[in-house]
CSV table of C-alpha atoms in Angstrom, one decimal:
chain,number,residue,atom,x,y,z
U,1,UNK,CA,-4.9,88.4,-184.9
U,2,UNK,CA,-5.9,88.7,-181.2
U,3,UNK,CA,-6.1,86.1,-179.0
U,4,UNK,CA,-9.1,87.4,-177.0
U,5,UNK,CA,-12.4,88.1,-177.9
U,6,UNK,CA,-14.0,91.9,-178.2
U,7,UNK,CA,-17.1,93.6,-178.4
U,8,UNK,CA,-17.3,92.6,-182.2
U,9,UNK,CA,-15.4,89.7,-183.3
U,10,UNK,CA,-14.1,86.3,-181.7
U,11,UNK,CA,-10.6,86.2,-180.6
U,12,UNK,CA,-8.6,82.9,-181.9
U,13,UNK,CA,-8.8,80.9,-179.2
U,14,UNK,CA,-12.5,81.0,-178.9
U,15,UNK,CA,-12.4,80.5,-182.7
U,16,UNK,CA,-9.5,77.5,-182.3
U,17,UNK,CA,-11.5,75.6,-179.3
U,18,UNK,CA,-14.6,76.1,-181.4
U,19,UNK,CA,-13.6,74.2,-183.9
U,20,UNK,CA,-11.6,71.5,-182.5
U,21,UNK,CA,-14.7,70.4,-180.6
U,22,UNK,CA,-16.8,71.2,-183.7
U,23,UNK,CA,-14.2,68.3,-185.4
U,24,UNK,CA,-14.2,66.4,-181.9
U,25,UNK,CA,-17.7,66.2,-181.8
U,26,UNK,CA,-18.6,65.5,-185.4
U,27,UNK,CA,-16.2,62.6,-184.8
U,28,UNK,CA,-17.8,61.2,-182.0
U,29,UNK,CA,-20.9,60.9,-182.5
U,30,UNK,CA,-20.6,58.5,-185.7
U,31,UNK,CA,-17.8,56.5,-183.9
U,32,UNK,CA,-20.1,56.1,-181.0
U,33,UNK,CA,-23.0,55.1,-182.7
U,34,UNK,CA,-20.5,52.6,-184.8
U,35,UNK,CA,-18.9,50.8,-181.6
U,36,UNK,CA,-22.5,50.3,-179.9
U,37,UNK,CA,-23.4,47.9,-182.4
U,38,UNK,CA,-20.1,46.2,-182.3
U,39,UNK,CA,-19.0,43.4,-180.7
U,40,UNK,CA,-16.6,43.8,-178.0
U,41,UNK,CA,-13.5,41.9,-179.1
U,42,UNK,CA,-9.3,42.3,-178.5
U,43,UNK,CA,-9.6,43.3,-182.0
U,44,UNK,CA,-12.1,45.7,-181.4
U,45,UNK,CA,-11.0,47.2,-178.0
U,46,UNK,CA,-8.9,50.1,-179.7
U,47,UNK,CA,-12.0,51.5,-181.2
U,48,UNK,CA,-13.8,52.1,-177.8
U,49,UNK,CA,-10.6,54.0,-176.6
U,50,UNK,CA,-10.8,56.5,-179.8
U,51,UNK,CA,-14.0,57.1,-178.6
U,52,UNK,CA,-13.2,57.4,-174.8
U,53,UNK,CA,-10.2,59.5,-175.6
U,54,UNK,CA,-12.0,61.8,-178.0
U,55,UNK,CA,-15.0,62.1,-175.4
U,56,UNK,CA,-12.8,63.1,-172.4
U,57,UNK,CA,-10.9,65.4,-174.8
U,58,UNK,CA,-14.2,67.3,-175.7
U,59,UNK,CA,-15.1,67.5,-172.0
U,60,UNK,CA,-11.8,68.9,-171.1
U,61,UNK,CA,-12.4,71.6,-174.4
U,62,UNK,CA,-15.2,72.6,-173.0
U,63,UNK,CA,-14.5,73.2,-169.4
U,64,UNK,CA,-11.6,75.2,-171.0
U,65,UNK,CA,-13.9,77.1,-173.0
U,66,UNK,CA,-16.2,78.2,-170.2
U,67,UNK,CA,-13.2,79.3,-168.4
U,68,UNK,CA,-11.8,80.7,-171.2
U,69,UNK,CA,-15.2,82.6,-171.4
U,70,UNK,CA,-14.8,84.1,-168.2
U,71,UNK,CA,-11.1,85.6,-169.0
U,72,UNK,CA,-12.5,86.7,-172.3
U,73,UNK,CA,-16.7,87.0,-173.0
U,74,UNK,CA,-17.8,86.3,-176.2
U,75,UNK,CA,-19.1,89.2,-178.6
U,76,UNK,CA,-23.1,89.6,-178.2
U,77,UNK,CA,-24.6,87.6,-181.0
U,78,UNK,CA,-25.4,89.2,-183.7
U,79,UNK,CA,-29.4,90.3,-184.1
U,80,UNK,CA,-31.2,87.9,-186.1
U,81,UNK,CA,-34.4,88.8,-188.3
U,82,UNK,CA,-36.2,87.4,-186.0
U,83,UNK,CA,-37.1,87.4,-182.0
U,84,UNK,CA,-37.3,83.6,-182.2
U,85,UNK,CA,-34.7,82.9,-183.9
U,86,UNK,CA,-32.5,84.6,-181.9
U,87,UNK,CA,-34.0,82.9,-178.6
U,88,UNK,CA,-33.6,79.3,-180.7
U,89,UNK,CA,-29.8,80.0,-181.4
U,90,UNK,CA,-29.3,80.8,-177.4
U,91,UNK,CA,-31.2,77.6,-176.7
U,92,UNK,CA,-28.7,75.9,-179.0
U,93,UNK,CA,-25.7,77.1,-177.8
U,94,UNK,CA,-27.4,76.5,-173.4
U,95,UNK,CA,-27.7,73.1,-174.8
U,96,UNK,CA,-24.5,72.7,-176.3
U,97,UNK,CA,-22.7,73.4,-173.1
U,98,UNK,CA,-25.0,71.2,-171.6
U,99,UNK,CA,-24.6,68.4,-173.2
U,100,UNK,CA,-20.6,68.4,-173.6
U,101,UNK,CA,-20.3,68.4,-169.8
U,102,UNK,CA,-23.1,65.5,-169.4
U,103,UNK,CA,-22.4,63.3,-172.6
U,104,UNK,CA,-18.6,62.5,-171.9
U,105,UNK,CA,-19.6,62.1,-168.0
U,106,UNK,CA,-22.6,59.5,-168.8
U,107,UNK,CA,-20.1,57.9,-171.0
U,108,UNK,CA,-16.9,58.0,-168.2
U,109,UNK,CA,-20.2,56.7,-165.6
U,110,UNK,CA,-21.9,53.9,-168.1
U,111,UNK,CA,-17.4,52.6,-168.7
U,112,UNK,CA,-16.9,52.9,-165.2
U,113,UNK,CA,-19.6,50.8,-164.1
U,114,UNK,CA,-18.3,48.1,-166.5
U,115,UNK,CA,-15.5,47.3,-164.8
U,116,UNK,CA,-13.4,47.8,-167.4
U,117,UNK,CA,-10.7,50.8,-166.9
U,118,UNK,CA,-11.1,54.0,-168.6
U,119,UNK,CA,-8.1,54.6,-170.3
U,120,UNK,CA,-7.4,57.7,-172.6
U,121,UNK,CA,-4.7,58.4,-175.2
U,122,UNK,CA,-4.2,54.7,-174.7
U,123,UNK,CA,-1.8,55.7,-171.8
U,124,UNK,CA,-3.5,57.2,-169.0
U,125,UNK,CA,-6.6,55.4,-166.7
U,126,UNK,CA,-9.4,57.6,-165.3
U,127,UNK,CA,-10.5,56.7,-161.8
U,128,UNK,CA,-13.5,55.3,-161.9
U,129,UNK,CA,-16.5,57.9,-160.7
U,130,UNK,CA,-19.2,55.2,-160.9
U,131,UNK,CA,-19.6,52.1,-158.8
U,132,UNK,CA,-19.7,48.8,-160.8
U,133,UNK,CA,-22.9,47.6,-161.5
U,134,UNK,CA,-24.7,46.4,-164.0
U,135,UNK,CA,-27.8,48.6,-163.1
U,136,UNK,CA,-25.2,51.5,-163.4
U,137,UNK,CA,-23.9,50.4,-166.7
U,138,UNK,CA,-27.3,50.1,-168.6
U,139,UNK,CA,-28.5,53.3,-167.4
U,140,UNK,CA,-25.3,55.1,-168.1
U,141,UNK,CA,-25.3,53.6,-171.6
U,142,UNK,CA,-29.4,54.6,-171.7
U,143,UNK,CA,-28.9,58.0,-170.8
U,144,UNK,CA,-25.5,58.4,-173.2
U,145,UNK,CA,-27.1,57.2,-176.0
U,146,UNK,CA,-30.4,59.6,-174.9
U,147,UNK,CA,-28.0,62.3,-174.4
U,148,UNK,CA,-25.9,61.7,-177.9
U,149,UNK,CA,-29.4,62.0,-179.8
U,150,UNK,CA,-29.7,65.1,-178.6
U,151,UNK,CA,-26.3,66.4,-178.9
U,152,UNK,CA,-27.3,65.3,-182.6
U,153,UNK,CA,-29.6,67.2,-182.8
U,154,UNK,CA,-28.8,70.4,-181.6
U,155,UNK,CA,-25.8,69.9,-184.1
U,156,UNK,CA,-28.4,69.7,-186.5
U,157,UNK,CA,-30.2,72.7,-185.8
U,158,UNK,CA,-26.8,74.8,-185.1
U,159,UNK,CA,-25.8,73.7,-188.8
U,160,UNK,CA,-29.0,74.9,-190.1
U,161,UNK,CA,-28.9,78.3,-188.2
U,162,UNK,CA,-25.0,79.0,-188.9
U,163,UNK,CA,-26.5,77.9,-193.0
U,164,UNK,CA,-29.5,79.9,-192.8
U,165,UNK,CA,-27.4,82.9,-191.2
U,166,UNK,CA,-24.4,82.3,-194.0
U,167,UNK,CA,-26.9,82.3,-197.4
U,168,UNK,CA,-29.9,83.6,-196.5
U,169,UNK,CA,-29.4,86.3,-193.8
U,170,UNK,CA,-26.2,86.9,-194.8
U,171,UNK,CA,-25.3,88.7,-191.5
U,172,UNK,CA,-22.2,87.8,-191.1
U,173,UNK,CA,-22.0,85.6,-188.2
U,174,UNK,CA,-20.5,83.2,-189.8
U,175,UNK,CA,-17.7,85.2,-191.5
U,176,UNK,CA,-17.0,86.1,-187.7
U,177,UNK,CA,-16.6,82.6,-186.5
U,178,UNK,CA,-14.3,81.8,-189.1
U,179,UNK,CA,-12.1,85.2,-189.4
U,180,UNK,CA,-12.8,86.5,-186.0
């Protein structure tokens, strides 16, 4: 089992940090969407830094993973039946990397601004990297919530192209995400 990617199949460690943010992510999202209707309480506090701790994590994964891309490029994609779909996946995976970068920074912004430290793994505190402000806050919390949407969606339609490719096209792209 190789640890770097070829020509025609994923290495591990593209395999390994693929699926830890796959996990990551799918975590996320319904924790975040929990906590902003919550009331923040003591009680409640521990909650918010899952969800800080598992953001920052996900935007250290995938800084990692564009390094790690450099050292060792993914395989081409496999051809799809289809020019479109092919261009829709690429989309997908653009916006992915996108919006792991932005969606943990909005949220590290939006916290900052509270005033409230940013602490992770309930040990360390993150300098803060926006001023605070209650301006600052609500459009940090706007344009997180704008951006998790979107990083909802494009799980959405990355689930139904990695479905679509696994049952129906039966290309095996799938098999080569899981087994490399």
């Amino acid at each position: 089992m190789a640890a770097r990617n070829n020509p025609g199949s994923f290495g591990w460690v593209t395999r390994l940090l693929h699926w830890i943010t796959a996990v990551l992510v799918l975590t996320a999202l319904p924790l975040g969407l929990w906590i902003a209707e919550m009331e923040p309480s003591l009680s409640a506090i521990k909650y918010f830094g899952y969800h800080k701790t598992i953001g920052i994590t996900i935007l250290a994964l995938c800084v990692l993973r564009i390094l790690w891309h450099r050292v060792s490029p993914p395989p081409e994609p496999l051809p799809g039946k289809s020019p479109w779909q092919d261009r829709a996946a690429r989309a997908v995976h653009r916006a992915f990397y996108v919006l792991l970068l932005a969606m943990p920074l909005s949220g590290w912004a939006a916290s900052s601004a509270t005033g409230i430290d940013t602490v992770v793994f309930n040990r360390w505190t993150l300098p803060r990297i926006a001023p605070v402000s209650e301006t600052w806050e609500a459009a940090g919390f706007a344009l997180h919530g704008l951006l998790g949407s979107l990083l909802a969606a494009a799980v959405a339609l990355h689930l139904a192209g990695a479905l679509h490719r696994a049952f129906v096209s039966r290309d095996g792209t799938v098999a080569r995400m899981i087994r490399g």
